[in-house]
CSV table of C-alpha atoms in Angstrom, one decimal:
chain,number,residue,atom,x,y,z
A,1,MET,CA,-16.8,8.4,3.1
A,2,SER,CA,-19.7,9.5,1.1
A,3,ALA,CA,-22.6,11.2,2.7
A,4,GLY,CA,-26.0,9.5,2.6
A,5,ARG,CA,-24.6,6.0,3.1
A,6,GLU,CA,-27.9,5.0,4.7
A,7,GLN,CA,-29.7,5.5,1.4
A,8,HIS,CA,-27.8,2.7,-0.2
A,9,THR,CA,-28.2,-1.1,0.5
A,10,HIS,CA,-24.7,-2.0,-0.8
A,11,ALA,CA,-21.2,-0.4,-0.7
A,12,ILE,CA,-18.0,-1.2,-2.5
A,13,LEU,CA,-14.5,-0.3,-1.4
A,14,VAL,CA,-12.6,1.3,-4.3
A,15,LEU,CA,-8.8,1.5,-4.0
A,16,GLN,CA,-7.4,4.1,-6.4
A,17,PRO,CA,-3.6,3.9,-6.8
A,18,ASP,CA,-3.3,6.9,-9.1
A,19,GLY,CA,-5.0,10.3,-8.8
A,20,ASN,CA,-5.6,10.4,-12.5
A,21,CYS,CA,-7.2,7.0,-12.7
A,22,GLY,CA,-10.5,7.2,-10.9
A,23,PRO,CA,-13.7,5.1,-11.1
A,24,ASP,CA,-14.9,7.2,-14.1
A,25,ARG,CA,-17.9,5.6,-15.7
A,26,ILE,CA,-18.1,2.9,-12.9
A,27,ALA,CA,-19.3,5.7,-10.6
A,28,THR,CA,-22.3,6.4,-12.9
A,29,TRP,CA,-23.1,2.7,-13.4
A,30,SER,CA,-22.8,2.0,-9.7
A,31,ALA,CA,-25.2,4.8,-8.8
A,32,GLU,CA,-27.7,3.4,-11.3
A,33,HIS,CA,-27.5,0.1,-9.4
A,34,GLY,CA,-27.9,1.8,-6.0
A,35,ILE,CA,-24.4,0.9,-5.0
A,36,GLU,CA,-22.2,3.4,-3.1
A,37,LEU,CA,-18.5,3.6,-3.9
A,38,ASN,CA,-16.2,4.4,-1.0
A,39,VAL,CA,-13.1,5.6,-2.9
A,40,TYR,CA,-9.6,5.7,-1.2
A,41,ASN,CA,-7.3,7.8,-3.5
A,42,MET,CA,-3.7,7.1,-2.8
A,43,SER,CA,-2.7,10.5,-4.2
A,44,GLU,CA,-4.6,12.1,-1.3
A,45,SER,CA,-3.8,9.6,1.5
A,46,THR,CA,-2.1,6.2,1.5
A,47,LYS,CA,-4.2,5.0,4.4
A,48,MET,CA,-6.9,2.5,3.5
A,49,PRO,CA,-9.3,0.2,5.5
A,50,ALA,CA,-7.5,-2.6,7.2
A,51,SER,CA,-10.2,-5.1,6.2
A,52,LEU,CA,-13.3,-5.4,4.0
A,53,ASP,CA,-15.6,-5.5,7.0
A,54,GLY,CA,-18.8,-3.6,6.2
A,55,TYR,CA,-18.2,-3.8,2.4
A,56,ASP,CA,-20.0,-5.9,-0.1
A,57,GLY,CA,-17.3,-5.8,-2.8
A,58,LEU,CA,-13.9,-4.5,-3.7
A,59,ILE,CA,-12.6,-2.7,-6.8
A,60,VAL,CA,-8.8,-2.0,-7.3
A,61,LEU,CA,-8.2,0.5,-10.2
A,62,GLY,CA,-5.3,1.2,-12.4
A,63,GLY,CA,-2.3,3.5,-12.2
A,64,ASP,CA,1.0,4.7,-13.6
A,65,MET,CA,3.0,2.6,-11.2
A,66,GLY,CA,3.6,-1.1,-11.7
A,67,ASP,CA,3.1,-4.3,-9.7
A,68,ARG,CA,6.8,-4.5,-9.3
A,69,ASP,CA,7.1,-1.0,-7.7
A,70,THR,CA,6.2,-2.1,-4.2
A,71,ALA,CA,9.5,-0.7,-2.8
A,72,GLU,CA,8.6,2.8,-4.0
A,73,TYR,CA,4.9,2.3,-3.2
A,74,PRO,CA,4.7,0.0,-0.2
A,75,TRP,CA,0.9,0.4,0.1
A,76,LEU,CA,0.6,-1.8,-3.1
A,77,GLU,CA,1.1,-4.7,-0.7
A,78,ASP,CA,-1.8,-3.5,1.3
A,79,MET,CA,-3.9,-3.6,-1.8
A,80,ARG,CA,-2.8,-7.1,-2.5
A,81,GLU,CA,-3.8,-8.1,1.0
A,82,ARG,CA,-7.3,-6.7,0.5
A,83,LEU,CA,-7.5,-8.7,-2.7
A,84,ARG,CA,-6.3,-11.9,-0.9
A,85,GLU,CA,-8.9,-11.2,1.8
A,86,ALA,CA,-11.7,-10.9,-0.8
A,87,HIS,CA,-10.5,-14.2,-2.3
A,88,ARG,CA,-10.4,-16.0,1.1
A,89,ASN,CA,-13.8,-14.7,2.2
A,90,ASP,CA,-15.7,-15.0,-1.1
A,91,VAL,CA,-16.2,-11.2,-1.4
A,92,PRO,CA,-16.6,-10.2,-5.0
A,93,ALA,CA,-13.6,-8.2,-6.2
A,94,LEU,CA,-12.6,-6.7,-9.5
A,95,GLY,CA,-9.1,-5.7,-10.4
A,96,VAL,CA,-8.7,-3.2,-13.4
A,97,CYS,CA,-5.3,-3.0,-15.3
A,98,LEU,CA,-2.8,-2.5,-12.4
A,99,GLY,CA,-5.5,-3.9,-10.1
A,100,ALA,CA,-5.6,-7.0,-12.3
A,101,GLN,CA,-1.9,-7.3,-12.1
A,102,LEU,CA,-1.9,-6.9,-8.3
A,103,LEU,CA,-4.6,-9.7,-8.1
A,104,ALA,CA,-2.4,-12.0,-10.2
A,105,SER,CA,0.7,-11.5,-8.1
A,106,ALA,CA,-1.3,-11.6,-4.8
A,107,LEU,CA,-2.6,-15.1,-5.8
A,108,GLY,CA,0.7,-16.5,-7.0
A,109,GLY,CA,0.7,-15.4,-10.7
A,110,GLU,CA,3.4,-13.4,-12.4
A,111,VAL,CA,3.6,-9.9,-13.9
A,112,GLU,CA,6.3,-8.6,-16.1
A,113,LEU,CA,7.0,-5.8,-18.6
A,114,GLY,CA,5.1,-6.9,-21.6
A,115,GLU,CA,7.3,-8.1,-24.4
A,116,PRO,CA,5.0,-6.8,-27.2
A,117,GLY,CA,5.2,-3.3,-25.8
A,118,LEU,CA,2.6,-0.7,-25.2
A,119,GLU,CA,-1.1,-1.6,-25.7
A,120,THR,CA,-3.2,1.5,-25.9
A,121,GLY,CA,-6.4,2.9,-27.3
A,122,VAL,CA,-9.5,0.8,-28.2
A,123,VAL,CA,-8.6,-2.9,-28.3
A,124,GLY,CA,-10.5,-6.0,-29.3
A,125,ILE,CA,-11.2,-8.6,-26.6
A,126,ARG,CA,-12.3,-12.2,-27.3
A,127,VAL,CA,-14.3,-14.1,-24.7
A,128,THR,CA,-13.0,-17.6,-24.2
A,129,GLU,CA,-15.2,-20.7,-24.0
A,130,GLU,CA,-14.9,-20.7,-20.2
A,131,GLY,CA,-15.6,-17.0,-20.2
A,132,ALA,CA,-18.9,-17.4,-22.0
A,133,GLY,CA,-20.3,-19.3,-19.0
A,134,ASP,CA,-18.9,-16.8,-16.4
A,135,PRO,CA,-21.1,-14.3,-14.6
A,136,LEU,CA,-18.8,-11.4,-15.6
A,137,MET,CA,-19.3,-12.0,-19.4
A,138,GLN,CA,-23.0,-12.7,-19.5
A,139,GLY,CA,-24.6,-10.6,-22.4
A,140,VAL,CA,-21.1,-9.4,-23.6
A,141,SER,CA,-20.4,-10.0,-27.3
A,142,ASP,CA,-18.0,-12.8,-28.2
A,143,VAL,CA,-15.7,-10.1,-29.4
A,144,PHE,CA,-16.0,-6.7,-27.8
A,145,HIS,CA,-14.0,-3.5,-27.4
A,146,SER,CA,-12.6,-1.5,-24.5
A,147,GLY,CA,-10.2,1.3,-23.8
A,148,SER,CA,-6.7,0.1,-22.8
A,149,MET,CA,-3.3,1.5,-21.8
A,150,HIS,CA,-0.6,-0.6,-20.3
A,151,ASN,CA,3.0,-1.8,-20.6
A,152,ASP,CA,3.1,-4.5,-17.9
A,153,ALA,CA,1.1,-7.7,-18.3
A,154,VAL,CA,0.1,-10.8,-16.5
A,155,VAL,CA,2.4,-13.4,-18.0
A,156,ARG,CA,1.3,-16.3,-15.8
A,157,LEU,CA,-2.1,-16.7,-14.3
A,158,PRO,CA,-2.5,-17.8,-10.6
A,159,GLN,CA,-3.0,-21.5,-10.1
A,160,ASP,CA,-6.6,-22.6,-10.6
A,161,ALA,CA,-7.5,-19.2,-12.3
A,162,VAL,CA,-9.8,-19.4,-15.3
A,163,LEU,CA,-9.0,-17.4,-18.4
A,164,LEU,CA,-12.1,-15.5,-19.4
A,165,ALA,CA,-10.9,-13.3,-22.3
A,166,SER,CA,-7.9,-13.0,-24.6
A,167,GLY,CA,-6.5,-10.5,-27.2
A,168,ASP,CA,-4.3,-10.4,-30.2
A,169,VAL,CA,-1.4,-8.6,-28.5
A,170,TYR,CA,-1.8,-9.8,-24.9
A,171,PRO,CA,-3.4,-13.2,-24.2
A,172,ASN,CA,-4.4,-12.8,-20.6
A,173,GLN,CA,-7.0,-10.0,-20.8
A,174,ALA,CA,-9.4,-11.3,-18.1
A,175,PHE,CA,-9.5,-14.1,-15.6
A,176,ARG,CA,-11.3,-15.2,-12.5
A,177,SER,CA,-10.2,-17.0,-9.3
A,178,GLY,CA,-13.0,-17.8,-6.9
A,179,SER,CA,-14.9,-14.6,-6.2
A,180,THR,CA,-12.2,-12.3,-7.7
A,181,TRP,CA,-12.1,-11.1,-11.3
A,182,ALA,CA,-9.4,-9.3,-13.2
A,183,VAL,CA,-9.4,-7.3,-16.5
A,184,GLN,CA,-6.2,-6.0,-18.1
A,185,PHE,CA,-8.2,-3.4,-20.1
A,186,HIS,CA,-10.0,-0.4,-18.8
A,187,PRO,CA,-13.8,-0.9,-19.0
A,188,GLU,CA,-14.3,2.2,-16.8
A,189,VAL,CA,-12.5,4.7,-19.0
A,190,SER,CA,-14.3,7.3,-21.1
A,191,PRO,CA,-12.9,8.9,-24.2
A,192,ALA,CA,-12.4,12.2,-22.3
A,193,SER,CA,-10.5,10.5,-19.5
A,194,TYR,CA,-8.4,8.6,-22.0
A,195,GLU,CA,-7.6,11.8,-23.8
A,196,MET,CA,-6.5,13.3,-20.4
A,197,TRP,CA,-4.2,10.3,-19.8
A,198,VAL,CA,-2.6,10.8,-23.3
A,199,GLY,CA,-2.1,14.5,-22.5
A,200,LEU,CA,-0.3,13.9,-19.2
A,201,GLU,CA,3.0,13.1,-21.0
A,202,ASP,CA,4.8,15.0,-23.7
A,203,HIS,CA,5.7,12.7,-26.6
A,204,SER,CA,6.8,15.5,-29.0
A,205,ALA,CA,10.3,14.2,-29.0
A,206,ASN,CA,9.0,11.0,-30.5
A,207,PRO,CA,6.7,12.1,-33.4
A,208,GLU,CA,5.8,8.5,-34.3
A,209,LEU,CA,4.6,7.7,-30.8
A,210,GLN,CA,2.8,11.1,-30.5
A,211,ALA,CA,1.0,10.3,-33.8
A,212,ARG,CA,0.0,6.9,-32.5
A,213,PHE,CA,-1.5,8.4,-29.3
A,214,ASP,CA,-3.3,11.2,-31.2
A,215,ALA,CA,-4.8,8.6,-33.6
A,216,SER,CA,-5.9,6.5,-30.6
A,217,VAL,CA,-7.7,9.4,-29.0
A,218,ALA,CA,-9.6,10.2,-32.2
A,219,ASP,CA,-10.4,6.5,-32.7
A,220,PHE,CA,-11.8,6.2,-29.1
A,221,TRP,CA,-14.1,9.2,-29.6
A,222,ARG,CA,-15.3,7.8,-32.9
A,223,ARG,CA,-16.0,4.3,-31.6
A,224,ASP,CA,-17.3,4.9,-28.1
A,225,ASP,CA,-20.8,4.0,-29.2
A,226,LEU,CA,-19.3,0.5,-29.7
A,227,VAL,CA,-17.2,0.6,-26.5
A,228,ALA,CA,-19.5,2.0,-23.9
A,229,PRO,CA,-22.4,-0.5,-24.0
A,230,GLU,CA,-20.2,-3.6,-23.8
A,231,CYS,CA,-18.2,-2.2,-21.0
A,232,GLU,CA,-21.3,-1.1,-19.1
A,233,ARG,CA,-22.7,-4.7,-19.5
A,234,LEU,CA,-19.5,-6.2,-18.1
A,235,VAL,CA,-19.3,-3.8,-15.1
A,236,SER,CA,-23.0,-4.2,-14.5
A,237,ASN,CA,-22.5,-8.0,-14.3
A,238,PHE,CA,-20.0,-7.5,-11.6
A,239,LEU,CA,-22.3,-5.1,-9.7
A,240,ASN,CA,-25.1,-7.6,-9.9
A,241,VAL,CA,-22.8,-10.3,-8.5
A,242,VAL,CA,-22.0,-7.9,-5.6
A,243,LYS,CA,-25.7,-7.4,-4.9
A,244,SER,CA,-26.7,-11.1,-5.2
A,245,SER,CA,-23.7,-12.1,-3.1
A,246,ALA,CA,-24.6,-9.7,-0.3
A,247,ALA,CA,-28.2,-10.9,-0.4
A,248,VAL,CA,-27.2,-14.5,0.0
A,249,GLY,CA,-24.8,-13.5,2.8
A,250,ALA,CA,-27.6,-11.6,4.6
A,251,ASP,CA,-29.7,-14.7,4.6
A,252,GLY,CA,-27.0,-16.4,6.6
A,253,ALA,CA,-25.6,-18.7,3.8
A,254,SER,CA,-22.2,-18.5,2.3
A,255,PRO,CA,-21.8,-15.8,-0.3
A,256,GLN,CA,-21.3,-16.8,-4.0
A,257,ALA,CA,-17.8,-17.8,-4.8
A,258,SER,CA,-16.7,-20.0,-7.8
């Protein structure tokens, strides 16, 4: 746990499946909102809190493993249960990439290897009509851009989920179910972190793929002035929901849900 917890009014539990996929820019934006992130990194220990007691929100980040890899990473089911708990108890939660896929499967949706293949680099996201009225998308442009890197995808949304954003390659880019939100893209990732991800694997045996990755890194650095403000707005919207939900709960009323 972070030192100085008493200096913060709100705290979010962050579950990090992969040591290379941390909160990144979410850490900076959360600090600016006066919100503490308590990060549990599975590459350091697979233990995580058994409940959301004492937390005002939940974030589940991305990782190199997949939603269908529970046999190899049994703690993925623990993450699903924390997401179900958030959904049951109207605790604001945000799933990012793998976290979005875990939320989908936890609530009865379906995740598969994406038929269109790898989606990576800066991608365009279109806010749906329903998304335009959702708290997560307030102030975000009708078409905005974010970093992305994934092969798996949510192919069927959970029952009663609302599609908030779509894309040209993968249609289910963001959705909400009750107090829980999911984004297939990576609003948290900086160009430096994305470049690090690209460098983790050697694609020299596939020059075409290597060239694609190299071009995507250069493109991210070039367009980050476009990417960062929109992603900050989206994440800040979630952080504001966390704070307002906690304030309502502190007054003795039911926290904000759908």
